[in-house]
XYZ file of C-alpha atoms in Angstrom:
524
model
C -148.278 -18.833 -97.442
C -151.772 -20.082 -98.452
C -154.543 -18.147 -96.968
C -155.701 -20.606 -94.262
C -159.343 -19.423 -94.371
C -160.091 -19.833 -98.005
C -161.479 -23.472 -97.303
C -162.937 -22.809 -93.596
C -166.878 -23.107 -94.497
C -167.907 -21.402 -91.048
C -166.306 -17.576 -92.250
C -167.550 -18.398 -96.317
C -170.833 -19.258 -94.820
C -171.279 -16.066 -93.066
C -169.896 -13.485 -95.528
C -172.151 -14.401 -98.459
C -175.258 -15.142 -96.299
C -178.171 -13.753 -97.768
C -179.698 -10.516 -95.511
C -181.935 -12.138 -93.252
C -184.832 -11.278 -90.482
C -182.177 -12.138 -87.762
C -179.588 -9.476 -89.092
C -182.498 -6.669 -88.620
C -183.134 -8.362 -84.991
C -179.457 -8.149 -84.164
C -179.367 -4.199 -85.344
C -182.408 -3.712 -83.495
C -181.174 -5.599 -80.380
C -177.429 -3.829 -80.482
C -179.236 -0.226 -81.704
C -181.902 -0.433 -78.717
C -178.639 -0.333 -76.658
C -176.776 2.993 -78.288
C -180.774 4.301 -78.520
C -180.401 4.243 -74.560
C -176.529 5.174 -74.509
C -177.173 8.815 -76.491
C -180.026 9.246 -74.162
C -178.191 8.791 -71.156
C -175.440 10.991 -72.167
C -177.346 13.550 -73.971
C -180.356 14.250 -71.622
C -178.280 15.904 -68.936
C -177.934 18.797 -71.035
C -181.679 19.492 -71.249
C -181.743 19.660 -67.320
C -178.123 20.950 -66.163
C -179.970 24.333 -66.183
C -182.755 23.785 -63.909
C -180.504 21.900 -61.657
C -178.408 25.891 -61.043
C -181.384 26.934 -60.497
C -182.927 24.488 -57.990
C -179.724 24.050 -55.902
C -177.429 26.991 -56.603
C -179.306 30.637 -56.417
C -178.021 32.853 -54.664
C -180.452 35.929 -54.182
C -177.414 38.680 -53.217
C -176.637 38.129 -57.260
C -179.922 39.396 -58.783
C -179.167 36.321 -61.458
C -181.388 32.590 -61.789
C -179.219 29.958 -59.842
C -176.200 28.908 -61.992
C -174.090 25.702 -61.507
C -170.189 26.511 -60.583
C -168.179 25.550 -63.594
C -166.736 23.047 -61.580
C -169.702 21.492 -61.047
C -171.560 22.393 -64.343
C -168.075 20.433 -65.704
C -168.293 17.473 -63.405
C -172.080 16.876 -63.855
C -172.280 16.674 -67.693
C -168.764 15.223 -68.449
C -168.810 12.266 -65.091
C -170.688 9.844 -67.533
C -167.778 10.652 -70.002
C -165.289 9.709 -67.493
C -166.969 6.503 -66.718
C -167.738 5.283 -70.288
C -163.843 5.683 -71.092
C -163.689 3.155 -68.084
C -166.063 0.836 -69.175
C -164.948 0.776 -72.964
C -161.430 -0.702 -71.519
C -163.205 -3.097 -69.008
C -165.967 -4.498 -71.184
C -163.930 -4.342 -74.263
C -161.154 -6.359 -72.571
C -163.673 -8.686 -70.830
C -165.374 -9.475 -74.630
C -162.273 -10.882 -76.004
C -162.015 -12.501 -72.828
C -165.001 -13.858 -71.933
C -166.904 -13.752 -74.995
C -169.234 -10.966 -76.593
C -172.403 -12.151 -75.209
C -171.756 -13.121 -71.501
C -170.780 -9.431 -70.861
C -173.068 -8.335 -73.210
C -176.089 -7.992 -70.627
C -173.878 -6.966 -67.731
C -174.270 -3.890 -69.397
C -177.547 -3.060 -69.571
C -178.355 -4.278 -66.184
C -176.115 -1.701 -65.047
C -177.239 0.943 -67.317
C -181.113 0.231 -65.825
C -180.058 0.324 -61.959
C -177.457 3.572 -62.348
C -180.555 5.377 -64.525
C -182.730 5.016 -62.173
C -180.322 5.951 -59.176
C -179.275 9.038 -60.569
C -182.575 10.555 -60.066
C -182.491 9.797 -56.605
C -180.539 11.774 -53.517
C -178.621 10.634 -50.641
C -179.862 13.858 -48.701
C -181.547 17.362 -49.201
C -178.436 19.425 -49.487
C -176.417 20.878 -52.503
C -173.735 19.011 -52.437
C -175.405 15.622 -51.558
C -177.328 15.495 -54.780
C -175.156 16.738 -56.866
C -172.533 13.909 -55.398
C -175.581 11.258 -55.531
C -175.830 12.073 -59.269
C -172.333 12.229 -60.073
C -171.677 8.927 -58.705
C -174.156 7.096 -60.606
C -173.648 9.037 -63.307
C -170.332 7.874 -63.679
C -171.381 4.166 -63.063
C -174.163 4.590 -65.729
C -171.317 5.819 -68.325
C -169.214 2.859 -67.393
C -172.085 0.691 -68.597
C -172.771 2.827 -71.610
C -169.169 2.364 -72.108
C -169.123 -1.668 -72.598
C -172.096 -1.109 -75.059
C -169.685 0.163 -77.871
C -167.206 -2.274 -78.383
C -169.725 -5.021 -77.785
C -172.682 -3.620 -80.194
C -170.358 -3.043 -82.909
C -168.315 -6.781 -82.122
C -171.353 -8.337 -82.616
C -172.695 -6.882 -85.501
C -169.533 -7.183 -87.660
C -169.695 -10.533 -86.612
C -173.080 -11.801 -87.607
C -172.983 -9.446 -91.163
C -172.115 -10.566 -94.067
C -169.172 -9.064 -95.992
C -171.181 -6.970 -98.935
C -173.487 -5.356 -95.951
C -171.668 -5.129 -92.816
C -170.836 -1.407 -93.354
C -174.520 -0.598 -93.002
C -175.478 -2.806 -90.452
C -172.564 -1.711 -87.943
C -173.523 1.740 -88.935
C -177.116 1.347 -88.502
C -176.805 -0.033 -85.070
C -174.980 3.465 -84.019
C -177.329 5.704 -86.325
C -180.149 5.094 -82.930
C -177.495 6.919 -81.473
C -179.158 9.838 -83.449
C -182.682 9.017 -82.329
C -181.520 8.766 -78.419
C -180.219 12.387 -78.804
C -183.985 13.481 -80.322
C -185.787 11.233 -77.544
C -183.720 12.841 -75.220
C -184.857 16.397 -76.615
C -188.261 15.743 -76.828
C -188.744 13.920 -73.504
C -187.784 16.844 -71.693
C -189.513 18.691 -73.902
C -192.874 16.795 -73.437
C -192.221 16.315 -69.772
C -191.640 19.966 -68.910
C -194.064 21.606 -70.844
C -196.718 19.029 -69.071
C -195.510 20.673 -66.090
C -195.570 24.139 -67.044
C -199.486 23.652 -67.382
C -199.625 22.460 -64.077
C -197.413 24.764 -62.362
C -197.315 28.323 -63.803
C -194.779 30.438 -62.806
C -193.659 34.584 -63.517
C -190.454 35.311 -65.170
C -187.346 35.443 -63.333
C -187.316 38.936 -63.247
C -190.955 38.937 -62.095
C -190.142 37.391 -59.031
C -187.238 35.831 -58.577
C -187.839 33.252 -55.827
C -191.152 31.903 -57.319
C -190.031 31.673 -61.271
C -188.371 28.118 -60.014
C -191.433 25.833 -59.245
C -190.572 23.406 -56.509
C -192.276 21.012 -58.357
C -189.338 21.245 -61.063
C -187.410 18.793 -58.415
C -189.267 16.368 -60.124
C -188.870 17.103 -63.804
C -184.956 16.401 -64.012
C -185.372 13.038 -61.950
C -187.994 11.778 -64.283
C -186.033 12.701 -67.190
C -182.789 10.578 -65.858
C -184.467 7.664 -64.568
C -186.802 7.263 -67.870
C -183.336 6.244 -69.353
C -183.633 3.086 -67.890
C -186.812 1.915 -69.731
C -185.468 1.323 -73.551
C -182.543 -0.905 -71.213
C -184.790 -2.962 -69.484
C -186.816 -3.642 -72.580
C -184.099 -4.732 -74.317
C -182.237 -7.145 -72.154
C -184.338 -10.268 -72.931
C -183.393 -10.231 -75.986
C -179.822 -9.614 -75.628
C -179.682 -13.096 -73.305
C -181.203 -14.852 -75.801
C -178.846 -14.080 -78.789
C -176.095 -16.847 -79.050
C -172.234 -16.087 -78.833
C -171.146 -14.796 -82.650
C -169.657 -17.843 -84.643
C -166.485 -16.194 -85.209
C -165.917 -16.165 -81.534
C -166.809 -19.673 -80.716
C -165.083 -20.971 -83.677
C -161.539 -18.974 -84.065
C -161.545 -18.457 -80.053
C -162.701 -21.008 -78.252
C -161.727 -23.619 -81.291
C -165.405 -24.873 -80.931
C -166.397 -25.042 -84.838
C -169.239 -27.618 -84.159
C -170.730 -25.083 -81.587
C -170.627 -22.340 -83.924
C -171.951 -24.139 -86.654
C -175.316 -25.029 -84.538
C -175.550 -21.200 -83.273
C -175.295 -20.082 -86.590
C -178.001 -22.427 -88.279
C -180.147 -21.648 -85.587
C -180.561 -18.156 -85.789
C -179.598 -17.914 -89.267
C -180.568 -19.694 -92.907
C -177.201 -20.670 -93.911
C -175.246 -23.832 -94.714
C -171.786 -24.479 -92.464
C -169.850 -27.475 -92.048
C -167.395 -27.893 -89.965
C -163.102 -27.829 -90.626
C -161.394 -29.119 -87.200
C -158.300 -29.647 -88.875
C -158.256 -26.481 -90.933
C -160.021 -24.365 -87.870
C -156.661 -25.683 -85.969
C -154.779 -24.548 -88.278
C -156.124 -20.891 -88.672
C -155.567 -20.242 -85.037
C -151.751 -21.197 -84.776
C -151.583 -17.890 -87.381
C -153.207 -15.665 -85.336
C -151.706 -16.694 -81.864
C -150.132 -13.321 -81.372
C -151.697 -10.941 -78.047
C -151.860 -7.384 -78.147
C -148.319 -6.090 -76.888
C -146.594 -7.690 -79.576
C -144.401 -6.479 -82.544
C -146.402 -9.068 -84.527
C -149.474 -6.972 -83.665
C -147.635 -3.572 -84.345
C -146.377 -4.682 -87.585
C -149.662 -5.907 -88.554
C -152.054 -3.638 -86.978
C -150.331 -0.799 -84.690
C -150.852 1.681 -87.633
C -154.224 1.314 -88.030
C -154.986 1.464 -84.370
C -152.917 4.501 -84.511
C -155.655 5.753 -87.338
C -158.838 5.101 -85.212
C -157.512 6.197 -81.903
C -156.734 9.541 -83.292
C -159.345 9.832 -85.750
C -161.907 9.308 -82.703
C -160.181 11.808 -80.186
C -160.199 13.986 -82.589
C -163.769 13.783 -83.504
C -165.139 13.651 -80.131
C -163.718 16.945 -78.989
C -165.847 18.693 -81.644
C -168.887 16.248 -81.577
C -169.214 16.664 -77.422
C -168.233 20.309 -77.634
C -171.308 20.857 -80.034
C -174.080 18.702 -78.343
C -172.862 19.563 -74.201
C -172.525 23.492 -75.119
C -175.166 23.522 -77.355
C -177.500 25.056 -74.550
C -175.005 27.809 -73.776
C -174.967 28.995 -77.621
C -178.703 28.490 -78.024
C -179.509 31.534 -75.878
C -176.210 33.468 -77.635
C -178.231 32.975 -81.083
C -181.603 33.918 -80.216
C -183.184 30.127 -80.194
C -184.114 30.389 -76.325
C -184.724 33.225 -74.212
C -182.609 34.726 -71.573
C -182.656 32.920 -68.427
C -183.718 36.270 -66.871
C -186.699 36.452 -68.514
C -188.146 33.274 -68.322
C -189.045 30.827 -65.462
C -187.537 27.109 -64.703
C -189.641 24.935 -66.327
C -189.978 27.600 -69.594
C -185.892 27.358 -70.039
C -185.877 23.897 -69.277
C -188.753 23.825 -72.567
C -186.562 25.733 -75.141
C -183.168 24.286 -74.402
C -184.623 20.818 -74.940
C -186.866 22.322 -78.157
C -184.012 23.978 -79.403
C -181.943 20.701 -79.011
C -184.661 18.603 -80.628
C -184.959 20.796 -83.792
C -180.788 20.503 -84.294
C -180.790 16.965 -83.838
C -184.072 16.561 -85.952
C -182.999 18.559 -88.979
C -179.277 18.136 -88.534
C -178.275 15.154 -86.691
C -180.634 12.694 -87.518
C -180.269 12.457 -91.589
C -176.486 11.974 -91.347
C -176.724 9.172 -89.287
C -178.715 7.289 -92.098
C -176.853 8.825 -94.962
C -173.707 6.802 -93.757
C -176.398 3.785 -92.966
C -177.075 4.324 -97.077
C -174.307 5.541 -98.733
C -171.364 3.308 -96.710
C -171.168 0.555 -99.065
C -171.447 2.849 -102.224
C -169.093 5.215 -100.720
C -166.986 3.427 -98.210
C -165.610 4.115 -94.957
C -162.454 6.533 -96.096
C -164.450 8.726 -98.348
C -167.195 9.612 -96.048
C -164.692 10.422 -93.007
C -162.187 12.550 -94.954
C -165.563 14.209 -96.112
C -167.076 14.793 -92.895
C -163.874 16.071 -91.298
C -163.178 18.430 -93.885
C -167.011 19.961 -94.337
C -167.281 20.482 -90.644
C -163.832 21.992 -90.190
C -165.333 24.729 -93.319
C -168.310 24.846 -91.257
C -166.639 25.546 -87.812
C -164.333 28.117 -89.077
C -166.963 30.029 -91.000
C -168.857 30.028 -87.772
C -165.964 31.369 -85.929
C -164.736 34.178 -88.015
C -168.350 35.148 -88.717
C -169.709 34.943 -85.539
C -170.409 38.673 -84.839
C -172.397 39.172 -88.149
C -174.304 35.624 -87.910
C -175.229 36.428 -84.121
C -176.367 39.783 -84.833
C -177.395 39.841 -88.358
C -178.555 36.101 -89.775
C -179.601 33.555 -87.216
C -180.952 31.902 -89.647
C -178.274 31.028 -91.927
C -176.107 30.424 -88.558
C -178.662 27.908 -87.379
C -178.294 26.362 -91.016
C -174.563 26.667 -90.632
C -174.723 25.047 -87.337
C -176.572 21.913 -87.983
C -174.595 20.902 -91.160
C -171.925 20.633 -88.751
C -174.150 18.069 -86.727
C -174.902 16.422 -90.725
C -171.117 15.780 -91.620
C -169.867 15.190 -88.306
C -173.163 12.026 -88.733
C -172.337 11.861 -92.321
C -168.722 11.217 -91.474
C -166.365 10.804 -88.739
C -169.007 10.302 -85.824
C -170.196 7.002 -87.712
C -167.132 5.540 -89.290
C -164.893 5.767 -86.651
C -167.322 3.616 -84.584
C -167.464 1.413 -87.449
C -163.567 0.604 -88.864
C -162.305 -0.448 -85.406
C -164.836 -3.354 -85.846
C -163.623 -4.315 -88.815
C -159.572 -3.437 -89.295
C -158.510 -5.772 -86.270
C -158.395 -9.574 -85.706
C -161.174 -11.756 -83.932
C -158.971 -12.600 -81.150
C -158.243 -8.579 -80.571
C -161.511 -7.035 -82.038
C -163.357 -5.861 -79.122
C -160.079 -5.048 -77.028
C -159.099 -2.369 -80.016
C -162.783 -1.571 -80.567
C -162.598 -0.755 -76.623
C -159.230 1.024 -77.371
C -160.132 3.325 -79.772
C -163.717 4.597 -78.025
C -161.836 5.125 -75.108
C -159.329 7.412 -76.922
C -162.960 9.225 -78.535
C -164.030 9.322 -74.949
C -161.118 11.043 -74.036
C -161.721 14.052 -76.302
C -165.080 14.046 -75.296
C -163.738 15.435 -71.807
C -161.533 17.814 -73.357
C -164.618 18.766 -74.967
C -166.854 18.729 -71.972
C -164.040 19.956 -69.008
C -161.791 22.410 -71.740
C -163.872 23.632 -74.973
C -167.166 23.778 -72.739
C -165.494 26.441 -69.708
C -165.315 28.953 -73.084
C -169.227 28.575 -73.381
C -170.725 28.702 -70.558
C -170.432 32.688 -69.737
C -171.786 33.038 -73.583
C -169.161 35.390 -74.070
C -168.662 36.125 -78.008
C -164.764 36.389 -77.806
C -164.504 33.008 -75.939
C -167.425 31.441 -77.971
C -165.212 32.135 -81.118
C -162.325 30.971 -80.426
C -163.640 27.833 -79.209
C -165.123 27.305 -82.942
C -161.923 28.006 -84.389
C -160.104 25.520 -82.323
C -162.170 22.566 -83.149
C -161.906 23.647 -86.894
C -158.041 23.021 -86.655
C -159.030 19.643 -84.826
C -160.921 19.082 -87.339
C -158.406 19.236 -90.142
C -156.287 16.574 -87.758
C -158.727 14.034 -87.911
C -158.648 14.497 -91.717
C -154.896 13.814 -91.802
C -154.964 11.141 -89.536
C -157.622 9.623 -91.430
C -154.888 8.617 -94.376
C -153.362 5.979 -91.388
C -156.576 3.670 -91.996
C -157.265 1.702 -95.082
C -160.689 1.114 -97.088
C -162.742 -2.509 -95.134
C -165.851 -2.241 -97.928
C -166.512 -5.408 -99.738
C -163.787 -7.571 -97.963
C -164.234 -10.071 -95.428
C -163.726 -9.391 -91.659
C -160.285 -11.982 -91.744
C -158.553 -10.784 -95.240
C -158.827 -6.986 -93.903
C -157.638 -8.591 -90.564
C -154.962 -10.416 -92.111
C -156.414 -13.409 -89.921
C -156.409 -15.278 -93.564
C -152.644 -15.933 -93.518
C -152.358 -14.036 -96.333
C -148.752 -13.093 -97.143
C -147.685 -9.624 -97.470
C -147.432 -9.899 -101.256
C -150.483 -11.330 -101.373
C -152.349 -8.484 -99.461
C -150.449 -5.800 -100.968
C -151.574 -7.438 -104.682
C -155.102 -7.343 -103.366
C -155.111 -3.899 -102.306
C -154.215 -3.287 -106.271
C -156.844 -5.143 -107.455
C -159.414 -3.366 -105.224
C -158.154 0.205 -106.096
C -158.089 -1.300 -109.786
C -154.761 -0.267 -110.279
């Protein structure tokens, strides 16, 4: 069969478009979202502390308040639980619907739950721990809707030859959320450290948590919403993504005006051909048209992503309960509220500055040189080395070289960023058909989102006690995960260079035909 889309102007037009101003307005638009997503997620962990001791001390224990690990569990892993939910809801609703109409549902709900979690239905315990919880779980189903969407939309508006970096670029502020979310609660809580000095825990145990520290951990949640609101104008005024209008909604003329008016580029319009391109891609997702074409590959990110998350969320959630094992922060005993609430988000800030941060925008650089398969079988295999030295060394690094275990420990942040963490956000958008995209987009987060909560429910109840026995074989474990997602990785194919509809197979392409481009591309 001829491939249908060889003469459709519209798709031509935008895979060679020249890099424009609007493409680095759409990454900022889409990465202003996953800034506020990572900071949403992330900035619990600076305050889950404070919040044990604010709500949860006990004086007959001679210990600083401590959240239940039921609680400690439900608090930072809720959000988790609610992005899975919106990834399959928003995800669903862009194929739907189209990318942009749900597009700022998102962030509207992202601004109102931020700002409600740092409220409290009530003085007690348990009614602010079950105010935050609830909106914590409505903010993650917002948060949720932002990854299929951000990375629809950008694999839509790139052009073939940079749509790697773009995608990957847009989830690299994903990185900077985590250190804004470090250094805010840094900043904030050293401000009120100077305001409100306070003796050691052992000191006196009833005055080293300052009253005023109520305040800190609101602040810190409700600041999320800023970045969201800020960005929301602009995400109303971006049109709907030209393949959408055109190979959805059959609207080529449509598509063709969006296009030329946010971007420099020549398209005419093909009715005739247009109708033609969607009779071949008529099939819907429960189909053994879609499972011959695609089930394999949604098979690859699904697992590839579960896989990953268990060990990314196990390393940024815990992090505060190994920070204290390794000598980074103090023992809560011997500090006061506001001074532990200072070095878990310092200690977090340095990891994600000197660790997490550069692999982000290695991907962001090396994707197109390297392409998507090489850096994720990379990444998987360097951080399962990485995780397993840390576990069988553990004793000695602890006791003997925190610094080379701090080293040790952040390169796992640098190839999980220089790997798995970015690609699997970035294949999904470009492996399935337009008609599907977001849905398996959706499909596949929600599967990472699922490991998260092993991560943050399982992996994260061997942490918290900072016991070395339970600490290690928790490192061990996501080693051997590890080495999963690098088998599983062999179920996806190479997307860099080609356009969104021949990796698709949207082009008609017959099976011969695809299987005599994959030799070309391999030059074999």
């Amino acid at each position: 069969m001829a491939s249908s889309s060889q003469n459709l102007a519209l798709l031509i037009a935008l895979d060679t478009a020249r890099t424009q101003w609007y493409h680095v307005t759409a990454i900022a638009i889409a990465g202003m979202g996953f800034f506020t997503d990572a900071y949403d997620l992330f900035c619990i962990s600076t305050v889950s502390k404070l919040l044990g001791r604010l709500y949860f001390y006990d004086s007959t224990t001679g210990k600083p308040g401590k959240l239940p690990n039921n609680i400690n569990n439900l608090v930072v892993g809720v959000a988790l639980v609610g992005t899975l939910t919106g990834q399959l809801v928003f995800g669903w609703l862009g194929d739907k619907l189209g990318r942009k109409k749900v597009y700022g549902i998102t962030l509207i709900l992202m601004v109102i739950c931020a700002i409600c979690s740092g409220l409290s239905f009530g003085a007690t315990a348990k009614s602010v721990i079950g105010t935050l919880c609830f909106f914590r779980f409505w903010l993650g189903f917002g948060i949720g809707g932002d990854y299929p969407l951000s990375a629809t939309i950008m694999s839509e508006y790139a052009n073939k030859k940079t749509r790697g970096a773009f995608i990957a670029a847009v989830f690299a502020m994903q990185g900077v959320g985590i250190i804004a979310a470090g250094m805010v609660s840094m900043t904030l809580s050293a401000v009120f450290k100077m305001y409100n000095p306070a003796p050691g825990f052992k000191t006196n145990q009833v005055f080293s948590t300052q009253p005023e520290a109520d305040f800190l951990w609101r602040i810190v949640l409700m600041l999320g919403a800023v970045p969201a609101l800020i960005t929301y104008y602009w995400r109303m005024k971006m049109p709907e993504t030209g393949r959408y209008t055109a190979l959805i909604q059959g609207n080529a003329k449509q598509a063709a005006i969006d296009m030329g008016r946010v971007l420099d580029i020549d398209i005419q319009t093909d009715a005739e051909k247009l109708a033609l391109f969607r009779n071949v891609n008529e099939y819907p997702l429960l189909s053994r048209e879609f499972v011959r074409r695609h089930g394999r590959h949604l098979v690859g990110t699904m697992s590839a992503w579960f896989l990953l998350d268990i060990a990314f969320y196990s390393q940024n959630l815990t992090q505060k309960d190994i920070f204290p094992a390794i000598g980074l922060t103090r023992p809560a005993g011997d500090i006061n509220a506001l001074d532990e609430v200072f070095e878990t988000s310092r200690a977090m800030f340095i990891v994600a500055l000197f660790g997490t941060f550069p692999g982000y925008w290695f991907t962001v650089f090396f994707i197109e040189k390297l392409g998507r398969f090489t850096i994720q079988l990379v990444g998987f295999f360097m951080m399962s080395v990485f995780m397993l030295i840390l576990g069988v060394k553990y004793d000695y690094l602890k006791q003997e070289n925190k610094m080379l275990f701090v080293v040790l420990y952040g390169m796992t942040f640098f190839f999980a960023n220089f790997g798995p963490n970015s690609t699997t956000f970035v294949l999904p958008a470009e492996l399935f058909p337009t008609r599907l995209r977001s849905t398996c987009h959706a499909i596949s987060a929600a599967a990472g989102k699922a490991g998260a909560m092993i991560g943050a429910f399982v992996v994260q109840s061997y942490t918290l006690d900072g016991k070395t026995s339970k600490i290690k074989k928790a490192l061990i474990a996501l080693a051997f995960t590890n080495m999963l997602g690098f088998a599983c990785t062999f179920l996806v194919t190479e997307t860099k260079g080609r356009s969104l509809e021949e990796i698709s197979g949207e082009d008609g392409a017959s099976d011969y035909e695809k299987r005599d481009r994959e030799v070309a591309r391999r030059g074999l």
